[in-house]
Short mmCIF file of C-alpha atoms and ligand atoms in Angstrom, two decimals:
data_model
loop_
_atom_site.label_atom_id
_atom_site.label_comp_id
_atom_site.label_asym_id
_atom_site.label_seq_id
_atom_site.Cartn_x
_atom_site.Cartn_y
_atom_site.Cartn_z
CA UNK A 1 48.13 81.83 180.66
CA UNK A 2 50.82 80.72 183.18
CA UNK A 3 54.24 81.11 182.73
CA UNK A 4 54.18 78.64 179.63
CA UNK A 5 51.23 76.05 180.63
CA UNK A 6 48.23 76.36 178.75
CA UNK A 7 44.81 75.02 180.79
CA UNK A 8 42.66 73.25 178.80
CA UNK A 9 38.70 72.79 178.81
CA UNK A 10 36.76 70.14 176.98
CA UNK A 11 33.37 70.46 175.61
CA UNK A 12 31.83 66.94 175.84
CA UNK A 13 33.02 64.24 178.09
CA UNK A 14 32.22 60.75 175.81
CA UNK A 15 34.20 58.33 174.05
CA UNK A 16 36.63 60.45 172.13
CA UNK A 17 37.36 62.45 175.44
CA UNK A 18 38.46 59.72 176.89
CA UNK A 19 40.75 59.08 174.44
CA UNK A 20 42.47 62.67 174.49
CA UNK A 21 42.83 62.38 178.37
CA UNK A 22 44.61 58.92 177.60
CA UNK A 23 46.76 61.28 174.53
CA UNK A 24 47.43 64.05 177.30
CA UNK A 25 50.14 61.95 179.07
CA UNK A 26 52.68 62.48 176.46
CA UNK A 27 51.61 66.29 175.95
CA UNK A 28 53.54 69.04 177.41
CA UNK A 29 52.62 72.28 178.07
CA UNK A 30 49.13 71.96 178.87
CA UNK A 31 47.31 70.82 181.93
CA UNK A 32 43.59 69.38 181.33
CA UNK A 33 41.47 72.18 184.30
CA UNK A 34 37.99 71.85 183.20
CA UNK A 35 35.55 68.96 181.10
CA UNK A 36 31.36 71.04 180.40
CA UNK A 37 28.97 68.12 179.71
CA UNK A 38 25.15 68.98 180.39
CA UNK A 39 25.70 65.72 182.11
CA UNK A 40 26.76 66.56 185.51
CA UNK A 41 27.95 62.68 186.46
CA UNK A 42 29.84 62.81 182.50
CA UNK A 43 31.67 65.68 183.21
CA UNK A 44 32.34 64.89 187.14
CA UNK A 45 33.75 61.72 186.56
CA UNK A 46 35.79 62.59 183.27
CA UNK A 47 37.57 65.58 185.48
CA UNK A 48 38.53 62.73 187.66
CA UNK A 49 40.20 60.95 185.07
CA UNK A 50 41.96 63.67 184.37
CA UNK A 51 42.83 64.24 187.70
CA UNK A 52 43.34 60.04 188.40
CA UNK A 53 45.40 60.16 184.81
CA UNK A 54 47.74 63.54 185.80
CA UNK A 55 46.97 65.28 183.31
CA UNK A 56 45.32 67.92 185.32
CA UNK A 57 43.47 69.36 188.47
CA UNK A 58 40.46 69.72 186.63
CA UNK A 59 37.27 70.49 187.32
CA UNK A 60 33.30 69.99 186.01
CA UNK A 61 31.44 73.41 185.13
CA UNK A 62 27.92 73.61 184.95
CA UNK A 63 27.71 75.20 181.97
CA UNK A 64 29.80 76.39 178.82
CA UNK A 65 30.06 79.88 179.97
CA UNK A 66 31.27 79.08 183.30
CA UNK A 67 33.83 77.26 181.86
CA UNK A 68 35.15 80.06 179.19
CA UNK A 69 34.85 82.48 181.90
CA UNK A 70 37.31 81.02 184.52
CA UNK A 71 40.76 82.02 184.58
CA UNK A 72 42.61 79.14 184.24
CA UNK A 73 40.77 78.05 181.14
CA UNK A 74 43.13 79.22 177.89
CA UNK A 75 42.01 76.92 175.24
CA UNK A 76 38.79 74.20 174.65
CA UNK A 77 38.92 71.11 172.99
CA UNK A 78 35.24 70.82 171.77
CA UNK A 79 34.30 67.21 171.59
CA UNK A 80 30.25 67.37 171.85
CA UNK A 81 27.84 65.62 169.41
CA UNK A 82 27.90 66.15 165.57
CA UNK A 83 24.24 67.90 166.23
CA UNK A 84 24.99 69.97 169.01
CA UNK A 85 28.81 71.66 167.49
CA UNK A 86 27.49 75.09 166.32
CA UNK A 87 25.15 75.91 169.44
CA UNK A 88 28.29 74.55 171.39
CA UNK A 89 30.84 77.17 169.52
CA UNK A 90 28.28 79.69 169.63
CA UNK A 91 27.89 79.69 173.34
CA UNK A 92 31.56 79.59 172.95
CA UNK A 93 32.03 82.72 170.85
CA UNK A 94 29.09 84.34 172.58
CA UNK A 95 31.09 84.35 176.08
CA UNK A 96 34.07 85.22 174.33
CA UNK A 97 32.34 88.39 172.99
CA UNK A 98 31.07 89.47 176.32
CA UNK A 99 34.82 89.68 177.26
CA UNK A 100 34.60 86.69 179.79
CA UNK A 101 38.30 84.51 180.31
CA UNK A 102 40.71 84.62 178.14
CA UNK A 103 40.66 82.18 175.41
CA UNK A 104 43.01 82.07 173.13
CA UNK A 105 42.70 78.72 171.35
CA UNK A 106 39.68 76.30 169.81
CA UNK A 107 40.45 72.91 168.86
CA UNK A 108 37.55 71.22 166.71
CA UNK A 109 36.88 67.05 166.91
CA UNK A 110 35.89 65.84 163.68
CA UNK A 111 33.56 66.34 161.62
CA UNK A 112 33.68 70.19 161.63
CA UNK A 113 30.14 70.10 160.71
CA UNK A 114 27.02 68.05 159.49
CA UNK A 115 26.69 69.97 156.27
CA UNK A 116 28.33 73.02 154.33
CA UNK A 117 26.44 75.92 155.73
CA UNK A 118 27.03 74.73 159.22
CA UNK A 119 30.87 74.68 158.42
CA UNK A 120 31.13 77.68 156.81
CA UNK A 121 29.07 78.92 160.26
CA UNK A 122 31.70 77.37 162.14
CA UNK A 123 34.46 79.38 160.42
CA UNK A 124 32.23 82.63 160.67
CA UNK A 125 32.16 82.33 164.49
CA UNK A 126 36.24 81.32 164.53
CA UNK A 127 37.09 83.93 162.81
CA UNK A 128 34.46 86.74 164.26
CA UNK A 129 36.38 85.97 167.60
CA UNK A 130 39.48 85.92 166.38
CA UNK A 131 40.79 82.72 168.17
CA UNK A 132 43.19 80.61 166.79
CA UNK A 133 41.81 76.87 165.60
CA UNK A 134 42.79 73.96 165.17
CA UNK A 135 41.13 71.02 163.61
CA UNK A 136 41.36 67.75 165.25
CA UNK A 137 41.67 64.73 162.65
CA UNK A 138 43.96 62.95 164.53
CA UNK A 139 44.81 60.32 161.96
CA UNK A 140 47.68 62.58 159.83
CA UNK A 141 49.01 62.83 163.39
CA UNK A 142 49.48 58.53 163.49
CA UNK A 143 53.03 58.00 163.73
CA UNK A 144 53.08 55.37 161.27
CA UNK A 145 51.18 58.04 158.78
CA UNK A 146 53.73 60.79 159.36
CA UNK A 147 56.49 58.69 159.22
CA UNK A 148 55.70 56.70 156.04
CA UNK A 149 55.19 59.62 154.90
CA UNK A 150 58.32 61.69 155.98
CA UNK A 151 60.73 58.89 154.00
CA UNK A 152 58.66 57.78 151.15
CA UNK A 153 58.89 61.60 150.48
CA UNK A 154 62.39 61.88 151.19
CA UNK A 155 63.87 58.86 150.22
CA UNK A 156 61.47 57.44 146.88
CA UNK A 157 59.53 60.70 145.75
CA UNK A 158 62.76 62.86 145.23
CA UNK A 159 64.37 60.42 142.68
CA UNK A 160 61.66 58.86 141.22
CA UNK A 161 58.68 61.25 141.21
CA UNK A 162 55.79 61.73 143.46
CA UNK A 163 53.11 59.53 145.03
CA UNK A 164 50.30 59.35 142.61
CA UNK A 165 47.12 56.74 144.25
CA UNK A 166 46.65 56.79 148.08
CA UNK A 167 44.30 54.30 149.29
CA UNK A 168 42.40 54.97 152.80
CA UNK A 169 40.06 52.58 154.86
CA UNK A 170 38.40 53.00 158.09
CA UNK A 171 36.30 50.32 159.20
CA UNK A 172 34.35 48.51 162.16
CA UNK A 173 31.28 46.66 163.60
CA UNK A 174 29.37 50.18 164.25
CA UNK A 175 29.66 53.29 166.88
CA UNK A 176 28.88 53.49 170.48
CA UNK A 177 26.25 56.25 171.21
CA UNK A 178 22.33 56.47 169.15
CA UNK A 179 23.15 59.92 167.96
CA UNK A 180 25.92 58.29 165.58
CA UNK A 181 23.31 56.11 163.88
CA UNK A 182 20.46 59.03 163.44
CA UNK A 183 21.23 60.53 160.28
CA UNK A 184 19.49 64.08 161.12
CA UNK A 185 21.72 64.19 164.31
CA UNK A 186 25.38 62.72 162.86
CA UNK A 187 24.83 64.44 159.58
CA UNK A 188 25.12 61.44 157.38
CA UNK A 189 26.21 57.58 158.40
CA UNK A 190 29.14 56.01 157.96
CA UNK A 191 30.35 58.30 154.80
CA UNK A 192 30.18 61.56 157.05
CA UNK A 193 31.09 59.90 160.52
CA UNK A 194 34.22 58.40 159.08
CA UNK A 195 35.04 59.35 155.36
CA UNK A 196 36.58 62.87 156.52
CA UNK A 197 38.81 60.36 158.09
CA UNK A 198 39.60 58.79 154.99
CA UNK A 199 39.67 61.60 152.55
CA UNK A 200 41.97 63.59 154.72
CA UNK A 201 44.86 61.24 155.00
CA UNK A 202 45.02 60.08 151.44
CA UNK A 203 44.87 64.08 150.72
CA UNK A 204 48.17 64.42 153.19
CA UNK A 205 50.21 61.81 152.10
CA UNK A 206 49.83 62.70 148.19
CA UNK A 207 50.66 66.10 149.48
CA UNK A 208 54.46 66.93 149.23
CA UNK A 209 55.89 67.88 152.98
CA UNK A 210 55.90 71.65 153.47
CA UNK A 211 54.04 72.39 150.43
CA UNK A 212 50.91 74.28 150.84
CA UNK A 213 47.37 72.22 150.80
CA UNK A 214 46.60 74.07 147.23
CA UNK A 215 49.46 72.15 146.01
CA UNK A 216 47.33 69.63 144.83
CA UNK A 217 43.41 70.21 143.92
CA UNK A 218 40.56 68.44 144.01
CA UNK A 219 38.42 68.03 140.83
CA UNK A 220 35.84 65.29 141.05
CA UNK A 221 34.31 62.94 143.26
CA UNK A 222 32.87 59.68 142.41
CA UNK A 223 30.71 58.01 145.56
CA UNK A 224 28.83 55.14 146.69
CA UNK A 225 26.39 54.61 149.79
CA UNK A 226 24.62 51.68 150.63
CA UNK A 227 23.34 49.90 153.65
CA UNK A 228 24.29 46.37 153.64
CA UNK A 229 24.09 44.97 156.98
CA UNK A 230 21.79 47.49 159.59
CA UNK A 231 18.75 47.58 157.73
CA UNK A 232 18.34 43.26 157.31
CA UNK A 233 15.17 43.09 159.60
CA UNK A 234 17.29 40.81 161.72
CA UNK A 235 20.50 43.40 162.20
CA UNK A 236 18.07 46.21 162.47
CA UNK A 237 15.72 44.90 165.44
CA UNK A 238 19.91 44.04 167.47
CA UNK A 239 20.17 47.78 166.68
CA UNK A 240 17.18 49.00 167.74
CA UNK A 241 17.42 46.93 171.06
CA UNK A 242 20.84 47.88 171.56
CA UNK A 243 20.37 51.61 170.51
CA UNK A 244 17.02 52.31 171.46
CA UNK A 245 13.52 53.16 169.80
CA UNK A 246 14.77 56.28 167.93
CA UNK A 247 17.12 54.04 165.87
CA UNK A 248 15.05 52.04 163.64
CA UNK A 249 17.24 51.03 160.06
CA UNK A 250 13.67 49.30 158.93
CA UNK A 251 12.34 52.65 158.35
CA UNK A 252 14.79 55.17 158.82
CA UNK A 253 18.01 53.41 157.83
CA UNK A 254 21.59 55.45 156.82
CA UNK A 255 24.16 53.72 154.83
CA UNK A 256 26.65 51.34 156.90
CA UNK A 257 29.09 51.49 153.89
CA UNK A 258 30.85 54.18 151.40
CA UNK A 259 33.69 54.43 148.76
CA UNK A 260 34.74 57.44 146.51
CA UNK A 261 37.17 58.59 143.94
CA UNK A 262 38.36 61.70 144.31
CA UNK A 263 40.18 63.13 141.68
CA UNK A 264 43.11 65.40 142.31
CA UNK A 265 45.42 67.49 139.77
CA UNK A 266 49.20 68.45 141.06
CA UNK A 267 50.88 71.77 140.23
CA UNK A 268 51.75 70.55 136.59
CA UNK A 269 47.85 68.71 136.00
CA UNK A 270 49.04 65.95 136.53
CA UNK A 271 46.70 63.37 137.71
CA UNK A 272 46.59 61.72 141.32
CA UNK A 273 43.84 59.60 142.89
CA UNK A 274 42.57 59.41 146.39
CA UNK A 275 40.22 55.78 146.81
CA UNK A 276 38.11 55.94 150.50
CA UNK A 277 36.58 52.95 151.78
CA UNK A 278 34.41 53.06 154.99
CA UNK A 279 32.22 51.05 156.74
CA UNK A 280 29.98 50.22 159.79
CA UNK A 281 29.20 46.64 158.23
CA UNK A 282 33.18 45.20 158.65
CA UNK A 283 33.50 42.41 161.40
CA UNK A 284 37.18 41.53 162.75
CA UNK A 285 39.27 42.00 165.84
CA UNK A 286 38.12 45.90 166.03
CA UNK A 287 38.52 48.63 164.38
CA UNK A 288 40.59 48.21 161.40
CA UNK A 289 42.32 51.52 159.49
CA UNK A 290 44.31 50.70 156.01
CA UNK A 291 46.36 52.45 153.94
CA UNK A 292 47.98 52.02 150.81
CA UNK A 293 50.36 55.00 148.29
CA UNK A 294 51.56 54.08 145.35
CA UNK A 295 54.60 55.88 143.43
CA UNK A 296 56.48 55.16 140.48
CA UNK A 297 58.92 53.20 142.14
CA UNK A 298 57.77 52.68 145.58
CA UNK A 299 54.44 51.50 147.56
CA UNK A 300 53.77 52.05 151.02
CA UNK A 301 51.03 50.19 153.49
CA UNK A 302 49.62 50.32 156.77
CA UNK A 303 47.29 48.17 158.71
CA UNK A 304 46.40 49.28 162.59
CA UNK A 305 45.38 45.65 163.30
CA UNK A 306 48.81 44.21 161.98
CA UNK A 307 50.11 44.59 165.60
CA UNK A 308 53.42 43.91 166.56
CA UNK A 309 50.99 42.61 169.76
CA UNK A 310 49.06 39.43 169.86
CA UNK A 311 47.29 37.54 172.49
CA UNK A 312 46.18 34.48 171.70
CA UNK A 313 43.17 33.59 174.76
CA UNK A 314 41.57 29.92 173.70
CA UNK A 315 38.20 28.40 174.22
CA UNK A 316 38.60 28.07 178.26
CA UNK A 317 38.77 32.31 178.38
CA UNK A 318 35.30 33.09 178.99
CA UNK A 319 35.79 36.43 179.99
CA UNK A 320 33.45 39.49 179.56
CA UNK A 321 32.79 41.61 176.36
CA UNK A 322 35.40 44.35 176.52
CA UNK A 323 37.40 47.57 174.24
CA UNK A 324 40.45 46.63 176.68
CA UNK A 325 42.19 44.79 173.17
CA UNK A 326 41.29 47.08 170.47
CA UNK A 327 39.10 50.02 169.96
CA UNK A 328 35.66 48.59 168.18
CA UNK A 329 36.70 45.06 169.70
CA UNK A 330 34.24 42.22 168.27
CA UNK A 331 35.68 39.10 170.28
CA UNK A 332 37.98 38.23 173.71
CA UNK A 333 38.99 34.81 172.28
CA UNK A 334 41.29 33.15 169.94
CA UNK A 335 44.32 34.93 168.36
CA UNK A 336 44.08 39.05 169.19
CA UNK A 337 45.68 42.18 167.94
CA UNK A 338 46.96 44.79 170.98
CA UNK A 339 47.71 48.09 170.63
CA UNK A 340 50.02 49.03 173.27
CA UNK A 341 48.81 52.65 173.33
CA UNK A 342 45.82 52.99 170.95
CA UNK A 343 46.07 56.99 171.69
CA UNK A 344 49.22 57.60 170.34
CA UNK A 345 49.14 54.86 167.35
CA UNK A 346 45.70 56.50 165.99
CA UNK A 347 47.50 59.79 166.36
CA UNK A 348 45.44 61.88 169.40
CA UNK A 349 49.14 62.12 171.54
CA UNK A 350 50.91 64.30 168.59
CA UNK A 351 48.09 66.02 167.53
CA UNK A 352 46.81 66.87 170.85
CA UNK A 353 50.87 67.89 171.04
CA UNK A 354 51.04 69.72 168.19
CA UNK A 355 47.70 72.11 168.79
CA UNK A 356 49.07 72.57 172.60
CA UNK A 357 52.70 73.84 171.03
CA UNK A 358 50.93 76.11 168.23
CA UNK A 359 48.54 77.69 171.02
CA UNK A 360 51.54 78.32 173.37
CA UNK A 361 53.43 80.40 170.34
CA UNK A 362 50.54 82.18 169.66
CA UNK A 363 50.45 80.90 165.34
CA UNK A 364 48.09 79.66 163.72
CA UNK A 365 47.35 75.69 162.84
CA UNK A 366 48.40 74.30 159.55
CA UNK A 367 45.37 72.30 160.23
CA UNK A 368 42.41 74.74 161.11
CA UNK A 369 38.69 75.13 160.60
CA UNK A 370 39.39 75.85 156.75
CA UNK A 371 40.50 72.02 156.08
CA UNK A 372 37.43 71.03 158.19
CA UNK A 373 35.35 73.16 155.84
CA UNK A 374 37.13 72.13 152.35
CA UNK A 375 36.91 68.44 153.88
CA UNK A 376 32.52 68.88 154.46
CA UNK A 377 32.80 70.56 151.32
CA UNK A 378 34.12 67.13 149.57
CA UNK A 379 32.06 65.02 151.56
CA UNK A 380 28.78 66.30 150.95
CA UNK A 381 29.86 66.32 146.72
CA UNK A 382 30.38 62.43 147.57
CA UNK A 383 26.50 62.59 149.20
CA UNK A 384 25.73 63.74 145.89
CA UNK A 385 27.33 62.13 143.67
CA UNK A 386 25.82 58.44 145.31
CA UNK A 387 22.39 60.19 145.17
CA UNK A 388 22.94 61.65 141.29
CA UNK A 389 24.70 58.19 140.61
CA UNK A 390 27.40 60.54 138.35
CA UNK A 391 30.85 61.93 139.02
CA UNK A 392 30.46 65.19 140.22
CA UNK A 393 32.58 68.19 139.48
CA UNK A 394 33.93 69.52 142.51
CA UNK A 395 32.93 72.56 143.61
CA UNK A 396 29.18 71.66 142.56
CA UNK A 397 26.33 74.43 142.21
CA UNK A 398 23.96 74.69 145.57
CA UNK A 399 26.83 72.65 147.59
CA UNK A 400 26.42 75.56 150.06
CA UNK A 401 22.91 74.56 151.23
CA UNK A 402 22.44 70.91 150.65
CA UNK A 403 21.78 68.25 153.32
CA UNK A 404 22.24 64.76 152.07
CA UNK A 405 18.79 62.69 151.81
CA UNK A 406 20.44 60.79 154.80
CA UNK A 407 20.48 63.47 157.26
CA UNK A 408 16.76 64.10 155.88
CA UNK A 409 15.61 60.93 157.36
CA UNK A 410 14.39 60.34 153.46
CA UNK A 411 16.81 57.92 152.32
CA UNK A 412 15.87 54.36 151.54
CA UNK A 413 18.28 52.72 152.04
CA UNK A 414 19.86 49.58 149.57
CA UNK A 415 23.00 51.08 147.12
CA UNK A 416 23.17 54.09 145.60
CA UNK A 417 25.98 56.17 143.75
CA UNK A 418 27.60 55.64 139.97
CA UNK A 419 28.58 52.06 138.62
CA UNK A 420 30.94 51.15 136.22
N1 NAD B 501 38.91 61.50 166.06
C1 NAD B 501 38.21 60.40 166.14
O1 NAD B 501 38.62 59.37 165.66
C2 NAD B 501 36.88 60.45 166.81
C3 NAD B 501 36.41 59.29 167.46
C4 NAD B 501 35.16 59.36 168.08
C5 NAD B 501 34.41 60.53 168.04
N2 NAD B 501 34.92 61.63 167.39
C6 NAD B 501 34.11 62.88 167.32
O2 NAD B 501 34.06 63.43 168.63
C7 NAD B 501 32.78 63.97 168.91
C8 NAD B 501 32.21 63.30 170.16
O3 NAD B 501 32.11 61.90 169.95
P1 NAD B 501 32.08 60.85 171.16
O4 NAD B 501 32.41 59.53 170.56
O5 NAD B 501 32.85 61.35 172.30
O6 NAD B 501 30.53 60.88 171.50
P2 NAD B 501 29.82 60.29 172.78
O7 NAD B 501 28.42 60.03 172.40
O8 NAD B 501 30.64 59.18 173.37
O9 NAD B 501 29.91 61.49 173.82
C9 NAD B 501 29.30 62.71 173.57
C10 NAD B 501 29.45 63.58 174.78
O10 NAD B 501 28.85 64.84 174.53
C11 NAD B 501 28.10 65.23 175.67
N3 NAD B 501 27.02 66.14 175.33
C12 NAD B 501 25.70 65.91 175.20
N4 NAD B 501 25.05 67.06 174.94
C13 NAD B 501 25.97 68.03 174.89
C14 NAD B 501 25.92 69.42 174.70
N5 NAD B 501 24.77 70.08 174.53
N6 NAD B 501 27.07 70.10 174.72
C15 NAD B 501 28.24 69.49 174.92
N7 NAD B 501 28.36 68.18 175.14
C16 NAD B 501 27.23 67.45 175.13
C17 NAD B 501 27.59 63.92 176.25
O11 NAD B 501 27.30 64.06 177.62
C18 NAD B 501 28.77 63.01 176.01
O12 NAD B 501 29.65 63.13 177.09
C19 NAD B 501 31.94 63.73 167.65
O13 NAD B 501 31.92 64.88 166.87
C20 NAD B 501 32.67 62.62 166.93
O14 NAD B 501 32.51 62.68 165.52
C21 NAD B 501 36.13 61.61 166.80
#
């Protein structure tokens, strides 16, 4: 380490890179050095963006190894595919044990994992190299999310009682790359791709400010899958053409929507509800995240598409299809929500922040590998629960070792999960 700047690598150079390069111009502390892709023209041209962006001289390596082994490298934000995170952190923790570099920090993209065993894997090889991690759901880092949450704690919860019912929604039109839509490569669809999303924020802001994340437990989870737009013959053949041959929803579809329940006790039993919506099926401006907490006297909501930002662009605008609006965008005409800086309103800038600043002290993150696992952990009981169509007491027997039907390639698509 330098003086006090940390040089940071990134595993994967895609869409959500992109985004943390964008996040890196309001971090201090830490210079972007070095982006591994096994695609040499990825990870070339995402070091120049760095380099274009200032937020770093850095440079492509050829290979994980490489990277972990050169001397400027002191942390990696891993950022590969769902598929491809354990063989990533195990090259990463191999290197480590050979004595190469000099990590010190490992900063995890969301999901940790596709499944249970491959999280609890994940937090073997953390902990077997004794790095510090960090896990990177960047949406308890949205400012609007931490500061709702700062004064409805502050100012409603201390006379009138705490938050009881957070409601948590992240929707759009569908992802960007094939692997996303595979279920044996994401893990899941839409319920593991964007549910930890969900399940984490309405966990935080029923969580009291300083108090520890056992301060309020999980009990049972109540879910629902189903695939209501990909798999219409019509929606599926767009898909496949847009996606290519391996994507095919008329055989091999996974569910473009999910909601669960999760039931929570506080330190007194009390009870408190977390409701997650998600979906791939949801067409507006872009992508759309909600949130809703509810308190004796008090309610909070958010809505990322209830810009302060508008553009209206009328008939006559004929311009090309774009994500220069709104992340997920589905139109470049008529009135439009902006986000003046999408990185830091969907919370990468203060998260990427806050991992750089715990790194450079040498502690621990509050949010680590442990919360990715405990998060897997709850949405794989929501996997079952849809498939058992029952509420399912949380921790469930053989939750260790299951793989949702989904991420079988054996599901068959329509609704599943408990009614009434
Ligand atoms: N926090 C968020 O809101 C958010 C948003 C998008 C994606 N993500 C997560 O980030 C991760 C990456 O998603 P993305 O959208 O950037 O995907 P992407 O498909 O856009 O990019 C994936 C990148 O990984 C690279 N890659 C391929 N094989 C690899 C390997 N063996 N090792 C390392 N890298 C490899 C590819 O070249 C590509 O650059 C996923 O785990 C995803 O769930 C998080």
């Amino acid at each position: 380490m330098t003086e006090s700047k940390l040089g940071i690598g990134f595993v994967g150079s895609g869409f959500v890179t992109n985004f943390h390069l964008q996040a890196w111009r309001g971090v201090r502390g830490a210079d972007v050095v070095g982006v591994y892709s096994p695609n040499t023209e990825h990870a070339e041209s995402t070091a120049a963006r760095a380099r274009e962006l200032r937020v770093g001289n850095a440079r492509a390596f050829k290979s994980i190894e490489e990277m972990i082994a050169a001397p400027e490298i002191d942390c990696v934000w891993l950022c590969g595919p769902n598929h491809l995170r354990v063989q990533n952190m195990q090259a990463i923790c191999d290197a480590v044990q050979l004595g190469k570099g000099k990590l010190i920090g490992i900063a995890c993209e969301k999901p940790l994992a596709r499944n249970v065993a491959e999280a609890r894997r994940m937090v073997h090889l953390v902990e077997q190299s004794e790095l510090l991690h960090g896990y990177l759901e960047d949406q308890i880092f949205a400012p609007s999310v931490t500061r709702g949450r700062e004064i409805m704690w502050n100012r409603a919860a201390a006379l009138t009682g705490r938050p009881y019912l957070a409601r948590a929604a992240e929707e759009h039109s569908g992802p960007h790359s094939p692997w996303f839509w595979q279920g044996e490569l994401q893990g899941g669809g839409v319920l593991n791709d964007m549910m930890c999303h969900s399940i984490e924020v309405g966990r935080f802001m029923l969580t009291k400010p300083g108090a520890p994340r056992s301060s309020i437990r999980p009990l049972k989870v109540s879910a629902q899958i189903a695939s209501l737009k990909w798999s219409r013959p019509e929606y599926a053949e767009i898909l496949k053409q847009n996606m290519g041959a391996d994507v095919d929803y008329k055989t091999k579809p996974a569910e473009d929507f999910a909601r669960a329940t999760i039931n929570y006790v506080d330190e007194d039993n009390k009870p408190l509800l977390v409701e997650v919506t998600t979906s791939w099926s949801y067409v507006g401006a872009g992508l759309r995240l909600t949130l809703e907490v509810l308190g004796p006297e008090y309610s909070l909501t958010m809505n990322s598409l209830d810009s302060g930002l508008k553009l209206f662009l009328s008939r006559a605008v004929k311009g090309a299809a774009g994500e220069d609006l709104v992340e997920k965008q589905n139109a470049e005409q008529g009135l439009m929500p902006v986000l003046g800086n999408e990185a830091a309103e969907y919370g990468y800038e203060a998260q990427d922040r806050y991992f750089v600043q715990c790194f450079l002290d040498g502690k621990q993150p509050e949010e680590s590998f442990y919360d990715g696992l405990e998060i897997t952990e709850l949405l794989m009981t929501a996997y079952m629960s849809a498939e058992q169509e029952r509420t399912i007491q949380f921790r469930p027997d053989g939750l260790d070792t299951y793989v949702p039907l989904v991420a079988r390639g054996l599901w068959k698509g329509g609704a599943s999960g408990p009614t009434g």
